[in-house]
């Protein structure tokens, strides 16, 4: 006879308490705690390239740029996640009493990996779209030139653009910002597979 073990369902409060003491980051998906895998050097370089370019262009303006260690709370879906890059329009709005979790991203950038690619393009994008302030989503493949860009229209529709050529320029709709694929992929080695 096979015994079935019941999976423990965590409350958001339990997750936050565990996350505060944890040695490694985990995401929270509606009661389940999902450990995050380590990133590759390509993954890290792409996120850094995008974030530093953004920071340089929007310095002194009302926007704020955050990378990997800032958590995002998505209340409608009871999700805590760590996007690679978050930009807020103005000051971040925090969930809870500390400044570790934001709720108001304008732009989210995710660098795709084999283990998260389908989730980032599917359910996670659905979850992100429930955030009223969220208007742009950029997905960056780490082993080839490929950037997928979604932007929300004033009518609430999402427009998709894909960039695959080294000389393509990604132009964001809600920030006065554009970046070439050459700059996104600077110092990335496509021979280093994840």
Coordinates of N, CA and C in Angstrom, one line a residue:
X1 N 0.8 -1.2 0.0 CA 0.0 0.0 0.0 C 0.9 1.2 0.0
X2 N 0.6 2.2 -0.9 CA 1.4 3.4 -1.0 C 0.7 4.5 -0.2
X3 N 1.6 5.1 0.6 CA 1.1 6.2 1.4 C 1.2 7.5 0.7
X4 N 0.2 8.3 0.7 CA 0.3 9.6 0.1 C 0.6 10.7 1.2
X5 N 1.6 11.5 0.9 CA 1.9 12.6 1.8 C 1.2 13.8 1.3
X6 N 0.7 14.6 2.2 CA 0.0 15.8 1.8 C 1.1 16.9 1.7
X7 N 1.0 17.7 0.6 CA 1.9 18.8 0.4 C 1.5 19.9 1.4
X8 N 2.4 20.5 2.1 CA 2.1 21.6 3.0 C 1.8 22.8 2.1
X9 N 0.7 23.5 2.5 CA 0.3 24.7 1.8 C 0.8 25.9 2.8
X10 N 1.6 26.7 2.3 CA 2.1 27.8 3.1 C 1.3 29.1 2.9
X11 N 1.2 29.8 4.0 CA 0.5 31.1 3.9 C 1.6 32.1 3.4
X12 N 1.2 33.2 2.8 CA 2.2 34.2 2.4 C 3.1 34.7 3.6
X13 N 2.5 34.8 4.8 CA 3.2 35.2 5.9 C 4.3 34.1 6.3
X14 N 4.0 32.8 6.2 CA 4.9 31.8 6.5 C 6.1 31.8 5.5
X15 N 5.7 32.0 4.2 CA 6.7 32.1 3.2 C 7.7 33.3 3.5
X16 N 7.2 34.4 3.8 CA 8.0 35.6 4.0 C 8.9 35.4 5.2
X17 N 8.4 34.7 6.2 CA 9.2 34.4 7.4 C 10.4 33.5 7.1
X18 N 10.1 32.4 6.3 CA 11.1 31.5 5.9 C 12.1 32.1 4.9
X19 N 11.6 33.0 4.1 CA 12.5 33.6 3.1 C 13.5 34.6 3.8
X20 N 13.0 35.2 4.8 CA 13.9 36.1 5.6 C 15.1 35.4 6.1
X21 N 15.0 34.1 6.5 CA 16.1 33.3 7.1 C 16.8 32.4 6.1
X22 N 16.3 32.3 4.9 CA 16.8 31.3 4.0 C 18.1 31.7 3.4
X23 N 18.9 30.7 3.1 CA 20.2 31.0 2.4 C 20.1 31.2 0.9
X24 N 19.0 30.7 0.4 CA 18.7 30.8 -1.1 C 17.3 31.4 -1.3
X25 N 17.1 32.1 -2.4 CA 15.8 32.6 -2.7 C 14.9 31.6 -3.2
X26 N 13.6 31.8 -2.9 CA 12.5 30.9 -3.4 C 11.4 31.8 -3.8
X27 N 10.6 31.3 -4.7 CA 9.4 32.1 -5.1 C 8.2 31.4 -4.4
X28 N 7.1 32.1 -4.4 CA 5.9 31.6 -3.7 C 4.8 31.6 -4.8
X29 N 4.2 30.4 -5.0 CA 3.1 30.3 -5.9 C 1.9 29.7 -5.3
X30 N 1.0 30.6 -4.8 CA -0.3 30.2 -4.3 C -0.2 29.1 -3.2
X31 N 0.7 29.2 -2.3 CA 0.8 28.3 -1.2 C 2.0 27.3 -1.3
X32 N 2.6 27.3 -2.5 CA 3.8 26.4 -2.7 C 5.0 27.3 -2.7
X33 N 6.1 26.8 -2.1 CA 7.4 27.5 -2.2 C 8.3 26.7 -3.2
X34 N 8.8 27.5 -4.2 CA 9.5 27.0 -5.3 C 11.0 27.5 -5.2
X35 N 12.0 26.7 -4.9 CA 13.4 27.1 -4.8 C 13.8 27.6 -6.2
X36 N 14.6 28.7 -6.2 CA 15.1 29.2 -7.5 C 16.5 28.6 -7.7
X37 N 16.7 28.3 -9.0 CA 17.9 27.7 -9.4 C 19.0 28.8 -9.6
X38 N 20.2 28.5 -9.6 CA 21.3 29.4 -9.8 C 21.3 29.9 -11.2
X39 N 21.7 31.1 -11.4 CA 21.8 31.7 -12.8 C 23.1 31.4 -13.4
X40 N 23.1 31.5 -14.8 CA 24.4 31.4 -15.5 C 25.0 32.8 -15.7
X41 N 26.3 32.8 -16.1 CA 27.0 34.0 -16.3 C 26.3 34.8 -17.5
X42 N 25.8 34.1 -18.5 CA 25.1 34.8 -19.6 C 23.8 35.5 -19.0
X43 N 23.1 34.7 -18.2 CA 21.8 35.3 -17.6 C 22.2 36.5 -16.8
X44 N 23.2 36.5 -16.0 CA 23.6 37.6 -15.2 C 24.0 38.8 -16.0
X45 N 24.8 38.5 -17.0 CA 25.4 39.6 -17.9 C 24.3 40.3 -18.6
X46 N 23.3 39.6 -19.1 CA 22.2 40.2 -19.9 C 21.4 41.1 -18.9
X47 N 21.0 40.6 -17.7 CA 20.2 41.4 -16.8 C 21.0 42.6 -16.4
X48 N 22.3 42.5 -16.2 CA 23.1 43.6 -15.8 C 23.2 44.6 -16.9
X49 N 23.4 44.1 -18.2 CA 23.5 45.0 -19.3 C 22.2 45.8 -19.5
X50 N 21.1 45.2 -19.4 CA 19.8 45.8 -19.5 C 19.6 46.9 -18.4
X51 N 19.8 46.4 -17.2 CA 19.5 47.3 -16.0 C 20.5 48.5 -16.0
X52 N 21.8 48.3 -16.3 CA 22.7 49.4 -16.3 C 22.4 50.4 -17.4
X53 N 22.0 49.9 -18.6 CA 21.6 50.8 -19.7 C 20.4 51.6 -19.3
X54 N 19.4 51.0 -18.7 CA 18.2 51.7 -18.2 C 18.6 52.7 -17.2
X55 N 19.4 52.4 -16.2 CA 19.7 53.3 -15.2 C 20.4 54.5 -15.7
X56 N 21.3 54.3 -16.7 CA 22.0 55.4 -17.3 C 21.1 56.4 -18.0
X57 N 20.1 55.9 -18.7 CA 19.2 56.7 -19.5 C 18.2 57.4 -18.6
X58 N 17.7 56.8 -17.6 CA 16.6 57.4 -16.8 C 17.1 58.0 -15.5
X59 N 18.4 58.1 -15.3 CA 19.0 58.7 -14.1 C 18.4 60.2 -14.0
X60 N 18.0 60.5 -12.8 CA 17.4 61.9 -12.6 C 16.0 62.0 -13.0
X61 N 15.4 61.0 -13.5 CA 13.9 61.0 -13.9 C 13.2 60.3 -12.8
X62 N 11.9 60.2 -12.9 CA 11.0 59.7 -11.8 C 11.0 58.2 -11.7
X63 N 11.7 57.5 -12.5 CA 11.7 56.0 -12.5 C 12.7 55.4 -11.6
X64 N 12.5 54.2 -11.1 CA 13.4 53.5 -10.3 C 13.7 52.1 -10.9
X65 N 14.9 51.7 -10.9 CA 15.3 50.4 -11.5 C 15.8 49.5 -10.4
X66 N 15.3 48.2 -10.4 CA 15.7 47.2 -9.4 C 16.1 45.9 -10.2
X67 N 17.0 45.2 -9.6 CA 17.4 43.9 -10.2 C 17.2 42.8 -9.2
X68 N 17.3 41.6 -9.7 CA 17.1 40.3 -9.1 C 16.7 40.1 -7.6
X69 N 17.2 40.9 -6.7 CA 16.9 40.7 -5.3 C 15.7 41.3 -4.8
X70 N 15.0 42.1 -5.6 CA 13.8 42.8 -5.1 C 12.6 41.9 -5.6
X71 N 11.8 41.6 -4.6 CA 10.7 40.7 -4.8 C 9.5 41.5 -5.3
X72 N 8.6 40.8 -6.0 CA 7.4 41.4 -6.5 C 6.2 40.6 -5.9
X73 N 5.2 41.2 -5.4 CA 4.0 40.6 -4.9 C 2.9 40.8 -5.9
X74 N 2.2 39.7 -6.3 CA 1.1 39.8 -7.2 C -0.2 39.3 -6.5
X75 N -0.9 40.2 -5.8 CA -2.0 39.8 -4.9 C -3.1 38.9 -5.5
X76 N -3.5 39.2 -6.8 CA -4.6 38.5 -7.4 C -4.3 37.0 -7.5
X77 N -3.0 36.7 -7.7 CA -2.7 35.3 -7.9 C -1.9 34.7 -6.7
X78 N -1.7 35.5 -5.7 CA -1.0 35.1 -4.5 C 0.4 34.5 -4.9
X79 N 1.2 35.4 -5.6 CA 2.5 35.1 -6.1 C 3.5 36.1 -5.6
X80 N 4.6 35.5 -5.1 CA 5.9 36.3 -4.8 C 6.9 35.8 -5.8
X81 N 7.5 36.7 -6.6 CA 8.5 36.3 -7.5 C 9.6 37.3 -7.6
X82 N 10.7 36.9 -8.2 CA 11.9 37.8 -8.3 C 12.3 38.0 -9.8
X83 N 11.7 39.0 -10.4 CA 12.0 39.3 -11.8 C 13.5 39.7 -11.9
X84 N 14.0 39.6 -13.1 CA 15.4 39.9 -13.3 C 15.6 41.4 -13.2
X85 N 14.7 42.2 -13.8 CA 14.8 43.7 -13.8 C 13.3 44.2 -13.6
X86 N 13.2 45.2 -12.7 CA 11.9 45.8 -12.5 C 12.1 47.3 -12.6
X87 N 11.2 48.0 -13.3 CA 11.2 49.5 -13.3 C 9.9 49.9 -12.8
X88 N 9.9 50.9 -11.8 CA 8.7 51.5 -11.3 C 8.6 52.9 -11.8
X89 N 7.4 53.3 -12.0 CA 7.1 54.7 -12.4 C 6.9 55.5 -11.1
X90 N 8.0 56.2 -10.7 CA 7.9 56.9 -9.4 C 8.4 56.0 -8.3
X91 N 8.1 56.3 -7.1 CA 8.6 55.6 -6.0 C 7.9 54.2 -6.0
X92 N 8.7 53.2 -5.5 CA 8.0 51.9 -5.4 C 7.0 51.9 -4.3
X93 N 5.9 51.1 -4.6 CA 4.9 50.9 -3.6 C 5.2 49.5 -3.0
X94 N 5.4 49.5 -1.6 CA 5.8 48.3 -1.0 C 4.7 47.5 -0.5
X95 N 4.8 46.1 -0.5 CA 3.9 45.2 0.2 C 4.5 45.0 1.6
X96 N 3.7 45.2 2.6 CA 4.2 45.0 4.0 C 4.9 46.2 4.5
X97 N 5.7 46.0 5.6 CA 6.3 47.1 6.3 C 7.7 47.3 5.9
X98 N 8.3 46.4 5.1 CA 9.7 46.6 4.8 C 9.9 47.0 3.3
X99 N 11.1 47.2 2.9 CA 11.3 47.6 1.5 C 11.9 46.6 0.6
X100 N 11.5 45.3 0.8 CA 12.0 44.2 0.1 C 11.1 43.7 -1.0
X101 N 9.8 44.2 -1.0 CA 8.8 43.7 -1.9 C 8.0 44.8 -2.5
X102 N 8.0 44.9 -3.9 CA 7.3 46.0 -4.5 C 6.0 45.4 -5.2
X103 N 5.1 46.3 -5.5 CA 3.8 45.9 -6.1 C 3.5 46.7 -7.4
X104 N 4.3 47.6 -7.8 CA 3.9 48.5 -8.9 C 4.9 48.6 -10.0
X105 N 5.2 47.5 -10.7 CA 6.2 47.5 -11.8 C 5.5 48.2 -13.0
X106 N 6.2 49.0 -13.7 CA 5.8 49.5 -15.0 C 6.4 48.6 -16.1
X107 N 7.7 48.2 -15.9 CA 8.4 47.3 -16.9 C 9.0 46.2 -16.1
X108 N 8.9 45.0 -16.7 CA 9.6 43.8 -16.1 C 10.4 43.2 -17.3
X109 N 11.7 42.8 -17.0 CA 12.5 42.1 -17.9 C 12.9 40.8 -17.3
X110 N 12.7 39.7 -18.1 CA 13.1 38.4 -17.6 C 14.1 37.8 -18.7
X111 N 15.1 37.2 -18.2 CA 16.1 36.5 -19.0 C 15.7 35.1 -19.0
X112 N 15.5 34.5 -20.1 CA 14.9 33.1 -20.2 C 16.0 32.1 -19.9
X113 N 15.6 31.0 -19.3 CA 16.4 29.8 -19.1 C 15.6 28.6 -19.4
X114 N 16.2 27.5 -19.6 CA 15.5 26.3 -20.0 C 14.4 25.9 -19.0
X115 N 14.8 26.1 -17.7 CA 13.9 25.7 -16.6 C 12.7 26.6 -16.4
X116 N 12.8 27.9 -16.8 CA 11.8 28.9 -16.6 C 11.1 29.4 -17.8
X117 N 11.6 29.1 -19.0 CA 11.2 29.7 -20.3 C 9.7 29.6 -20.5
X118 N 9.1 28.4 -20.3 CA 7.7 28.3 -20.6 C 6.8 29.0 -19.5
X119 N 7.3 29.0 -18.3 CA 6.6 29.7 -17.2 C 6.6 31.2 -17.4
X120 N 7.8 31.7 -17.8 CA 7.9 33.1 -18.0 C 7.1 33.6 -19.1
X121 N 6.9 32.8 -20.1 CA 6.1 33.2 -21.3 C 4.6 33.0 -21.1
X122 N 4.3 32.1 -20.2 CA 2.9 31.7 -20.0 C 2.3 32.2 -18.8
X123 N 2.2 31.4 -17.7 CA 1.5 31.7 -16.5 C 2.0 33.0 -15.9
X124 N 3.3 33.1 -15.8 CA 3.9 34.3 -15.2 C 3.5 35.6 -15.9
X125 N 3.4 35.6 -17.2 CA 3.0 36.8 -17.9 C 1.5 37.0 -17.6
X126 N 0.7 36.0 -17.5 CA -0.7 36.2 -17.1 C -0.8 36.8 -15.7
X127 N 0.0 36.3 -14.8 CA 0.0 36.9 -13.4 C 0.5 38.4 -13.4
X128 N 1.5 38.7 -14.2 CA 2.0 40.1 -14.3 C 0.9 41.0 -14.8
X129 N 0.2 40.5 -15.8 CA -0.8 41.4 -16.4 C -2.0 41.8 -15.5
X130 N -2.1 41.1 -14.3 CA -3.1 41.5 -13.3 C -2.7 42.7 -12.5
X131 N -1.5 43.2 -12.7 CA -1.0 44.4 -12.0 C -1.3 45.6 -12.8
X132 N -2.1 46.5 -12.2 CA -2.6 47.7 -13.0 C -1.5 48.5 -13.6
X133 N -0.4 48.7 -12.9 CA 0.7 49.6 -13.4 C 1.6 49.0 -14.4
X134 N 1.5 47.7 -14.6 CA 2.4 46.9 -15.5 C 2.0 47.2 -17.0
X135 N 3.0 47.7 -17.7 CA 2.7 48.0 -19.1 C 3.7 47.5 -20.2
X136 N 4.8 47.0 -19.7 CA 5.8 46.4 -20.7 C 6.5 45.2 -20.1
X137 N 6.7 44.2 -21.0 CA 7.3 43.0 -20.6 C 8.4 42.7 -21.7
X138 N 9.6 42.4 -21.3 CA 10.7 42.1 -22.2 C 11.3 40.7 -21.8
X139 N 11.3 39.8 -22.7 CA 11.9 38.5 -22.5 C 13.1 38.3 -23.3
X140 N 14.2 38.0 -22.7 CA 15.5 37.9 -23.5 C 16.0 36.5 -23.4
X141 N 16.2 35.9 -24.6 CA 16.8 34.5 -24.7 C 18.3 34.7 -24.4
X142 N 18.9 33.8 -23.7 CA 20.3 34.0 -23.3 C 21.3 33.3 -24.2
X143 N 20.9 32.4 -25.1 CA 21.8 31.7 -25.9 C 21.8 32.0 -27.4
X144 N 21.1 33.0 -27.7 CA 21.0 33.5 -29.1 C 20.4 34.9 -29.1
X145 N 20.5 35.6 -30.2 CA 19.9 36.9 -30.4 C 18.4 36.7 -30.5
X146 N 17.6 37.0 -29.5 CA 16.2 36.9 -29.5 C 15.6 37.6 -28.3
X147 N 14.9 38.7 -28.6 CA 14.2 39.5 -27.6 C 12.7 39.6 -28.0
X148 N 11.8 39.3 -27.0 CA 10.4 39.4 -27.2 C 9.9 40.5 -26.3
X149 N 9.2 41.4 -27.0 CA 8.7 42.7 -26.3 C 7.2 42.8 -26.4
X150 N 6.6 42.9 -25.2 CA 5.1 43.1 -25.2 C 4.9 44.5 -24.6
X151 N 4.0 45.2 -25.2 CA 3.6 46.5 -24.6 C 2.1 46.7 -24.7
X152 N 1.6 47.3 -23.6 CA 0.1 47.4 -23.4 C -0.3 48.7 -24.0
X153 N -1.4 48.7 -24.8 CA -2.0 49.9 -25.4 C -2.9 50.6 -24.4
X154 N -3.3 51.8 -24.7 CA -4.2 52.5 -23.8 C -5.6 51.8 -23.8
X155 N -5.9 51.0 -24.8 CA -7.1 50.2 -24.8 C -7.0 48.9 -24.1
X156 N -5.8 48.6 -23.5 CA -5.7 47.3 -22.8 C -5.3 46.1 -23.6
X157 N -4.9 46.3 -24.9 CA -4.4 45.2 -25.7 C -2.9 45.2 -25.6
X158 N -2.4 44.0 -25.8 CA -0.9 43.8 -25.7 C -0.4 43.6 -27.1
X159 N 0.6 44.4 -27.5 CA 1.3 44.3 -28.8 C 2.6 43.6 -28.6
X160 N 2.8 42.6 -29.5 CA 4.1 41.8 -29.5 C 5.0 42.2 -30.6
X161 N 6.3 42.4 -30.2 CA 7.4 42.6 -31.2 C 8.5 41.6 -30.9
X162 N 9.1 41.1 -31.9 CA 10.2 40.2 -31.7 C 11.4 40.7 -32.5
X163 N 12.6 40.6 -31.8 CA 13.9 41.1 -32.4 C 14.8 39.9 -32.4
X164 N 15.4 39.6 -33.6 CA 16.3 38.5 -33.7 C 17.7 38.8 -34.4
X165 N 17.8 40.0 -34.9 CA 19.0 40.4 -35.6 C 19.9 41.2 -34.6
X166 N 21.2 41.0 -34.7 CA 22.2 41.7 -33.9 C 22.0 43.2 -33.9
X167 N 21.6 43.8 -35.0 CA 21.5 45.2 -35.1 C 20.1 45.8 -34.8
X168 N 19.2 44.9 -34.4 CA 17.9 45.4 -34.1 C 17.9 46.3 -32.8
X169 N 17.0 47.2 -32.8 CA 16.8 48.1 -31.6 C 15.5 47.9 -31.0
X170 N 15.5 47.6 -29.7 CA 14.3 47.5 -28.9 C 13.9 48.9 -28.4
X171 N 12.7 49.3 -28.7 CA 12.3 50.6 -28.3 C 11.1 50.4 -27.3
X172 N 11.3 50.9 -26.1 CA 10.2 50.8 -25.1 C 9.2 51.8 -25.3
X173 N 7.9 51.5 -25.0 CA 6.9 52.5 -25.3 C 6.6 53.5 -24.2
X174 N 6.9 53.1 -23.0 CA 6.5 53.9 -21.8 C 7.7 54.6 -21.2
X175 N 8.9 54.3 -21.6 CA 10.1 55.0 -21.2 C 10.8 55.6 -22.4
X176 N 11.4 56.7 -22.3 CA 12.2 57.2 -23.4 C 13.5 56.4 -23.4
X177 N 13.4 55.2 -23.9 CA 14.6 54.3 -23.9 C 14.6 53.3 -25.1
X178 N 15.7 53.1 -25.6 CA 15.9 52.1 -26.6 C 17.3 51.5 -26.4
X179 N 17.4 50.2 -26.8 CA 18.6 49.5 -26.6 C 18.8 48.5 -27.8
X180 N 20.0 48.4 -28.3 CA 20.3 47.5 -29.4 C 20.6 46.1 -28.8
X181 N 20.4 45.1 -29.6 CA 20.7 43.7 -29.2 C 22.2 43.6 -28.9
X182 N 23.0 44.3 -29.7 CA 24.4 44.3 -29.4 C 24.7 44.7 -28.0
X183 N 24.0 45.8 -27.5 CA 24.2 46.2 -26.1 C 23.6 45.3 -25.1
X184 N 22.5 44.7 -25.4 CA 21.9 43.7 -24.5 C 22.8 42.5 -24.3
X185 N 23.4 42.1 -25.4 CA 24.2 40.9 -25.4 C 25.8 41.1 -25.3
X186 N 26.1 42.3 -24.9 CA 27.5 42.7 -24.7 C 28.2 41.7 -23.7
X187 N 29.3 41.1 -24.1 CA 30.1 40.2 -23.2 C 29.4 38.9 -23.0
X188 N 28.4 38.5 -23.7 CA 27.7 37.2 -23.6 C 28.3 36.3 -24.6
X189 N 28.6 35.1 -24.1 CA 29.2 34.0 -24.9 C 28.1 33.0 -25.3
X190 N 27.7 33.0 -26.5 CA 26.6 32.0 -26.9 C 27.1 30.6 -26.9
X191 N 28.4 30.3 -26.8 CA 29.0 29.0 -26.7 C 28.8 28.4 -25.3
X192 N 28.6 29.3 -24.3 CA 28.4 28.8 -23.0 C 26.9 28.5 -22.8
X193 N 26.6 27.2 -22.9 CA 25.2 26.8 -22.8 C 24.8 26.7 -21.3
X194 N 23.5 27.0 -21.0 CA 23.1 26.9 -19.6 C 23.0 25.5 -19.1

